[in-house]
Amino acid sequence: MNRALAVLTLVAYVTLPLGSAKYETLVLPTLLAGLAYAAIAIAGFPWVQQHGRAWAIAYVCVQLPLGFTLFSLSGAAIGAVLLLVVLVCHTVLLLPLPVAFGVAVVIPLIHLPMAPMDGLREGLGTLAVMVFAAVVTELVVREKRAREELAEAHERLRDHAAQAEQLATIQERNRLARDIHDGLGHHLTVVQMLLQAARAVIGTGDTERADGMLAKAQDQSREALAEVRRSVSALREPRAESLADALRTLTDEASAAGVPTGFEVKGTARDTRADVEESLFRAAQEGLTNVRKHARAKAATVVLDYAVTDLVRLEVRDDGLGIAADSPSDKGFGLIGLRERVAGLGGRVSVDSAEGQGVTLTVEVPG
């Protein structure tokens, strides 16, 4: 709105010579008065908007008589009328609407020096223009205010939606916990009973009956495993410990398993989303698992890098055999699932290796 009014002010100043009967004889005073008016309107108005009601009243009290003077000097030029239209718009933006309409009613008084009928005709036309400008400006202000209120309502709605989603997630976790208790708990109870019965039967020498009970126990354990696979992904809770602590524990476990593994954090650690931390942890877990299985490495290193703004990088490096040139880089790493997980977060996975020079798994995720 301010930019549009500034453009209108410049256009009005440029058009001051148009329709002026006195312009040729009062060129310099008209241009100077118009320049002062335009400068105050363009540069002063934004400042006045930030400094309260008193400055707004002072602004109108200065511009109104200056506009009257400019109208008189220019000989009722159309540019002078446009500058007064800008003043009405500014008044709507600065002061209550009744004040703006008061200014719009006062402005037509500039036609009083004219003949009665001419003054009445011109005054009514000017009044219509000024009231129209005030009404349009007020409508624009209200529309802008409505957009801001709508944006706030949308923000509150997003917050409520997030809370509802969180509540739904908790409810679903509780439902799945009950399902596991009723399903998995049942299978494990049956397995325990069958194993106890089988041990008792083995003591009597009835191996055929004991074998049948063990077969049933095996079937029940298979069903229990299926229950776990169906439910475990939905039951994951965010980690209670930080990502750095979880990775440090993971590297300690890798060292205890036979491959000395170091851990390093670069940059200043910052809070990241739970899904980002889960993906980085799973990447480190996958990398270290494959180091133990395939790399024949003497040492490995995990690096968690926060040095790049809005990006978290994880590296798993080893000094093992590396990947042969004729072998696909994914071989032995099982990276398909990891790539899908990271791609869903807008990140990327890369594997760098040369035969005999180890492997570096790099995961970069926005965070």
Coordinates of C-alpha atoms in Angstrom, one line a residue:
M1 CA 0.0 0.0 0.0
N2 CA 2.8 2.5 0.9
R3 CA 4.6 1.7 -2.3
A4 CA 1.5 2.3 -4.4
L5 CA 0.9 5.7 -2.7
A6 CA 4.5 6.7 -3.2
V7 CA 4.2 6.0 -6.9
L8 CA 0.9 7.9 -7.0
T9 CA 2.7 10.9 -5.3
L10 CA 5.4 10.9 -7.9
V11 CA 2.9 10.7 -10.8
A12 CA 0.9 13.6 -9.3
Y13 CA 4.1 15.7 -8.9
V14 CA 5.0 15.1 -12.6
T15 CA 1.5 16.0 -13.7
L16 CA 1.4 19.3 -11.8
P17 CA 1.8 21.4 -15.1
L18 CA -1.3 19.8 -16.6
G19 CA -4.5 21.8 -16.5
S20 CA -2.9 24.7 -14.7
A21 CA -3.8 28.2 -15.7
K22 CA -1.2 29.9 -13.5
Y23 CA 1.6 27.4 -14.0
E24 CA 3.6 29.5 -16.5
T25 CA 3.8 32.4 -14.1
L26 CA 4.4 30.4 -11.0
V27 CA 6.7 27.7 -12.1
L28 CA 9.3 27.8 -9.4
P29 CA 7.0 28.2 -6.4
T30 CA 4.7 25.5 -7.6
L31 CA 7.6 23.0 -8.2
L32 CA 9.2 23.8 -4.8
A33 CA 5.9 23.4 -2.9
G34 CA 5.1 20.2 -4.8
L35 CA 8.6 18.9 -4.1
A36 CA 8.2 19.6 -0.4
Y37 CA 4.8 17.9 -0.3
A38 CA 6.1 14.9 -2.2
A39 CA 9.2 14.5 -0.1
I40 CA 7.1 14.6 3.1
A41 CA 4.6 12.1 1.7
I42 CA 7.2 9.6 0.5
A43 CA 9.9 9.8 3.1
G44 CA 8.0 11.2 6.1
F45 CA 4.9 9.1 6.0
P46 CA 6.6 5.7 6.8
W47 CA 8.5 7.3 9.7
V48 CA 5.3 8.8 11.0
Q49 CA 3.6 5.4 10.9
Q50 CA 6.1 4.1 13.4
H51 CA 5.9 7.0 15.9
G52 CA 2.4 7.2 17.2
R53 CA -0.8 9.3 17.1
A54 CA 0.8 12.7 17.9
W55 CA 3.1 12.6 14.9
A56 CA 0.2 11.4 12.7
I57 CA -1.8 14.4 13.6
A58 CA 1.2 16.7 13.0
Y59 CA 1.7 15.1 9.6
V60 CA -1.9 15.8 8.5
C61 CA -1.8 19.4 10.0
V62 CA 1.4 20.1 7.8
Q63 CA 0.3 18.4 4.6
L64 CA -3.3 19.8 4.5
P65 CA -2.4 23.5 4.3
L66 CA 0.6 22.7 2.1
G67 CA -1.7 20.9 -0.2
F68 CA -4.1 23.8 -0.3
T69 CA -1.2 26.2 -1.1
L70 CA 0.0 23.9 -3.9
F71 CA -3.6 23.7 -5.3
S72 CA -3.7 27.5 -5.4
L73 CA -0.2 28.0 -6.8
S74 CA -0.8 25.5 -9.6
G75 CA -4.1 27.0 -10.6
A76 CA -6.2 23.9 -9.6
A77 CA -4.0 21.5 -11.5
I78 CA -5.0 17.8 -11.6
G79 CA -1.7 16.9 -10.0
A80 CA -2.5 19.0 -6.9
V81 CA -5.8 17.2 -6.6
L82 CA -4.1 13.8 -6.8
L83 CA -1.7 14.9 -4.0
L84 CA -4.7 15.7 -1.8
V85 CA -6.1 12.2 -2.6
V86 CA -2.8 10.7 -1.3
L87 CA -3.3 12.8 1.9
V88 CA -6.7 11.3 2.4
C89 CA -5.3 7.8 1.9
H90 CA -2.5 8.5 4.4
T91 CA -5.0 9.8 6.9
V92 CA -7.0 6.6 6.7
L93 CA -3.8 4.6 7.4
L94 CA -2.7 6.9 10.3
L95 CA -5.9 8.0 12.1
P96 CA -9.4 6.7 12.9
L97 CA -11.8 6.6 9.9
P98 CA -14.0 9.5 11.1
V99 CA -10.9 11.8 11.1
A100 CA -10.1 10.7 7.6
F101 CA -13.7 11.5 6.4
G102 CA -13.4 14.9 8.1
V103 CA -10.3 15.6 6.1
A104 CA -12.1 14.4 3.0
V105 CA -14.9 16.9 3.7
V106 CA -12.5 19.8 4.4
I107 CA -10.6 19.4 1.2
P108 CA -13.4 20.5 -1.2
L109 CA -13.3 23.9 0.6
I110 CA -10.4 24.8 -1.7
H111 CA -13.0 25.7 -4.3
L112 CA -14.5 28.5 -2.1
P113 CA -12.8 31.3 -4.1
M114 CA -14.6 30.3 -7.2
A115 CA -18.0 31.5 -8.4
P116 CA -20.8 30.0 -6.2
M117 CA -22.2 27.6 -8.9
D118 CA -18.8 26.7 -10.2
G119 CA -17.4 26.2 -6.7
L120 CA -20.4 24.0 -5.7
R121 CA -20.0 21.9 -8.8
E122 CA -16.2 21.4 -8.4
G123 CA -16.6 21.0 -4.7
L124 CA -19.0 18.2 -5.0
G125 CA -16.9 16.4 -7.5
T126 CA -13.8 16.8 -5.3
L127 CA -15.8 15.5 -2.3
A128 CA -16.9 12.4 -4.2
V129 CA -13.3 11.7 -5.2
M130 CA -12.0 12.2 -1.7
V131 CA -14.7 10.0 -0.1
F132 CA -14.1 7.4 -2.7
A133 CA -10.4 7.3 -1.9
A134 CA -11.1 7.1 1.8
V135 CA -13.5 4.2 1.3
V136 CA -11.2 2.2 -1.0
T137 CA -8.3 2.7 1.4
E138 CA -10.3 1.5 4.3
L139 CA -11.4 -1.6 2.4
V140 CA -7.8 -2.3 1.5
V141 CA -6.8 -2.0 5.2
R142 CA -9.6 -4.2 6.3
E143 CA -8.7 -6.8 3.7
K144 CA -5.1 -6.8 4.8
R145 CA -6.1 -7.1 8.4
A146 CA -8.4 -10.0 7.5
R147 CA -5.5 -11.8 5.7
E148 CA -3.3 -11.4 8.8
E149 CA -6.0 -12.8 11.0
L150 CA -6.6 -15.6 8.6
A151 CA -2.8 -16.4 8.7
E152 CA -2.9 -16.5 12.5
A153 CA -5.9 -18.7 12.4
H154 CA -4.1 -21.1 10.0
E155 CA -1.1 -21.1 12.3
R156 CA -3.3 -22.0 15.3
L157 CA -5.0 -24.7 13.2
R158 CA -1.6 -26.2 12.3
D159 CA -0.7 -26.3 16.0
H160 CA -4.0 -28.0 16.8
A161 CA -3.5 -30.4 14.0
A162 CA 0.0 -31.3 15.3
Q163 CA -1.4 -31.8 18.8
A164 CA -4.2 -34.0 17.4
E165 CA -1.6 -36.0 15.4
Q166 CA 0.5 -36.5 18.5
L167 CA -2.5 -37.6 20.5
A168 CA -3.5 -40.0 17.7
T169 CA 0.0 -41.4 17.7
I170 CA -0.1 -42.0 21.4
Q171 CA -3.4 -43.7 21.1
E172 CA -2.2 -45.9 18.3
R173 CA 0.9 -46.9 20.4
N174 CA -1.3 -47.8 23.3
R175 CA -3.5 -49.9 21.0
L176 CA -0.5 -51.7 19.6
A177 CA 0.9 -52.3 23.1
R178 CA -2.4 -54.0 24.0
D179 CA -2.3 -56.0 20.8
I180 CA 1.3 -57.2 21.6
H181 CA 0.3 -58.0 25.1
D182 CA -2.7 -60.1 23.9
G183 CA -1.0 -61.6 20.9
L184 CA 2.7 -61.9 21.6
G185 CA 2.1 -62.6 25.2
H186 CA -0.2 -65.4 24.4
H187 CA 2.2 -67.1 22.0
L188 CA 5.1 -66.8 24.5
T189 CA 3.0 -68.2 27.3
V190 CA 2.1 -71.2 25.1
V191 CA 5.8 -71.7 24.2
Q192 CA 6.8 -71.7 27.8
M193 CA 4.1 -74.2 28.8
L194 CA 5.1 -76.5 25.8
L195 CA 8.8 -76.4 26.7
Q196 CA 8.0 -77.2 30.4
A197 CA 5.9 -80.1 29.2
A198 CA 8.5 -81.3 26.8
R199 CA 11.2 -81.3 29.5
A200 CA 8.9 -83.4 31.7
V201 CA 8.1 -85.9 28.9
I202 CA 11.8 -86.2 27.9
G203 CA 12.5 -87.6 31.4
T204 CA 10.0 -90.5 30.8
G205 CA 11.8 -91.4 27.5
D206 CA 8.8 -90.6 25.3
T207 CA 10.8 -88.8 22.6
E208 CA 8.1 -88.9 20.0
R209 CA 5.7 -87.0 22.2
A210 CA 8.4 -84.6 23.3
D211 CA 9.3 -83.9 19.6
G212 CA 5.7 -83.1 18.9
M213 CA 5.6 -80.6 21.7
L214 CA 8.8 -79.0 20.6
A215 CA 7.5 -78.7 17.0
K216 CA 4.4 -76.9 18.4
A217 CA 6.6 -74.6 20.5
Q218 CA 8.6 -73.8 17.3
D219 CA 5.3 -73.0 15.5
Q220 CA 4.3 -70.7 18.3
S221 CA 7.6 -68.9 18.4
R222 CA 7.3 -68.4 14.6
E223 CA 3.9 -66.8 15.2
A224 CA 5.3 -64.6 18.0
L225 CA 8.1 -63.4 15.7
A226 CA 5.5 -62.5 13.0
E227 CA 3.6 -60.5 15.7
V228 CA 6.8 -58.6 16.5
R229 CA 7.6 -57.8 12.9
R230 CA 4.1 -56.5 12.4
S231 CA 4.2 -54.2 15.5
V232 CA 7.7 -53.1 16.2
S233 CA 8.0 -50.4 13.6
A234 CA 4.9 -48.6 15.0
L235 CA 6.1 -48.8 18.6
R236 CA 9.4 -46.9 18.2
E237 CA 9.6 -44.1 20.7
P238 CA 12.1 -41.2 20.3
R239 CA 15.4 -42.0 21.9
A240 CA 15.7 -40.7 25.5
E241 CA 19.5 -40.1 25.0
S242 CA 21.1 -37.7 22.6
L243 CA 22.3 -38.9 19.2
A244 CA 25.9 -38.4 20.2
D245 CA 25.5 -40.6 23.3
A246 CA 23.7 -43.3 21.3
L247 CA 26.5 -43.3 18.7
R248 CA 29.1 -43.5 21.4
T249 CA 27.4 -46.5 23.0
L250 CA 27.2 -48.1 19.5
T251 CA 30.9 -47.6 18.9
D252 CA 31.7 -49.0 22.3
E253 CA 29.8 -52.1 21.4
A254 CA 31.6 -52.4 18.1
S255 CA 35.0 -52.1 19.9
A256 CA 33.9 -54.8 22.4
A257 CA 33.0 -57.0 19.4
G258 CA 36.5 -57.0 18.1
V259 CA 36.9 -53.9 15.9
P260 CA 38.4 -50.9 17.7
T261 CA 36.0 -48.0 16.8
G262 CA 36.5 -44.3 17.5
F263 CA 33.9 -41.7 17.7
E264 CA 34.2 -38.0 16.9
V265 CA 31.8 -35.0 17.0
K266 CA 32.6 -32.0 14.8
G267 CA 31.0 -28.6 15.3
T268 CA 28.4 -27.7 17.9
A269 CA 25.7 -30.3 18.5
R270 CA 22.2 -29.0 18.0
D271 CA 18.7 -30.3 18.4
T272 CA 17.3 -32.2 15.4
R273 CA 14.1 -34.0 14.6
A274 CA 13.6 -37.5 16.0
D275 CA 13.3 -39.0 12.5
V276 CA 16.6 -37.4 11.5
E277 CA 18.4 -38.8 14.6
E278 CA 16.8 -42.2 14.0
S279 CA 18.0 -42.3 10.4
L280 CA 21.6 -41.3 11.3
F281 CA 21.7 -43.9 14.1
R282 CA 20.5 -46.6 11.7
A283 CA 23.1 -45.6 9.2
A284 CA 25.9 -45.9 11.7
Q285 CA 24.4 -49.2 12.9
E286 CA 24.3 -50.6 9.3
G287 CA 27.8 -49.3 8.5
L288 CA 29.4 -50.9 11.6
T289 CA 27.6 -54.1 11.1
N290 CA 29.0 -54.4 7.7
V291 CA 32.5 -53.5 8.9
R292 CA 32.4 -56.4 11.3
K293 CA 30.9 -58.8 8.6
H294 CA 32.8 -57.9 5.5
A295 CA 35.6 -55.3 5.9
R296 CA 38.2 -57.3 7.8
A297 CA 39.2 -54.0 9.2
K298 CA 41.7 -53.3 12.0
A299 CA 39.9 -50.1 13.1
A300 CA 36.9 -48.0 12.3
T301 CA 35.7 -44.4 13.0
V302 CA 32.3 -42.8 13.3
V303 CA 32.1 -39.0 12.7
L304 CA 29.1 -36.9 13.5
D305 CA 29.5 -33.5 11.8
Y306 CA 27.4 -30.4 12.6
A307 CA 29.9 -28.0 11.0
V308 CA 27.7 -27.2 8.0
T309 CA 24.6 -25.0 8.8
D310 CA 21.3 -26.7 8.3
L311 CA 23.0 -30.0 7.5
V312 CA 24.0 -33.0 9.7
R313 CA 26.6 -35.4 8.2
L314 CA 27.5 -38.9 9.4
E315 CA 30.6 -40.8 8.3
V316 CA 31.5 -44.4 9.0
R317 CA 35.1 -45.1 7.9
D318 CA 37.2 -48.3 8.1
D319 CA 40.7 -49.4 7.0
G320 CA 39.6 -52.8 5.6
L321 CA 39.6 -54.5 2.3
G322 CA 37.4 -51.9 0.5
I323 CA 35.2 -52.7 -2.4
A324 CA 36.7 -54.2 -5.6
A325 CA 36.4 -52.1 -8.7
D326 CA 34.1 -54.7 -10.5
S327 CA 31.8 -54.9 -7.5
P328 CA 28.7 -52.7 -7.0
S329 CA 29.1 -50.3 -4.1
D330 CA 25.9 -51.5 -2.5
K331 CA 27.2 -55.1 -2.2
G332 CA 27.5 -56.2 1.4
F333 CA 26.1 -52.9 2.8
G334 CA 22.3 -53.4 2.3
L335 CA 21.9 -49.8 1.5
I336 CA 18.6 -49.9 -0.3
G337 CA 16.5 -49.4 2.9
L338 CA 18.9 -46.8 4.2
R339 CA 18.8 -44.9 0.9
E340 CA 15.0 -44.9 1.0
R341 CA 14.9 -43.7 4.6
V342 CA 17.3 -40.9 4.0
A343 CA 15.7 -39.9 0.7
G344 CA 12.4 -39.4 2.5
L345 CA 14.1 -36.8 4.7
G346 CA 15.6 -35.0 1.7
G347 CA 19.1 -36.3 2.3
R348 CA 21.6 -38.4 0.4
V349 CA 23.8 -41.5 0.9
S350 CA 27.2 -42.1 -0.7
V351 CA 29.7 -44.9 -0.5
D352 CA 33.4 -44.2 -1.3
S353 CA 35.9 -47.0 -1.6
A354 CA 38.9 -48.3 -3.4
E355 CA 40.1 -51.9 -3.2
G356 CA 42.4 -52.4 -0.3
Q357 CA 41.8 -48.8 1.1
G358 CA 38.7 -49.3 3.2
V359 CA 35.2 -47.9 2.8
T360 CA 33.6 -44.5 3.8
L361 CA 29.8 -44.4 4.2
T362 CA 28.5 -40.9 4.2
V363 CA 25.0 -39.8 5.1
E364 CA 23.9 -36.1 4.8
V365 CA 20.5 -35.1 6.1
P366 CA 18.9 -31.6 6.4
G367 CA 18.8 -30.7 10.1

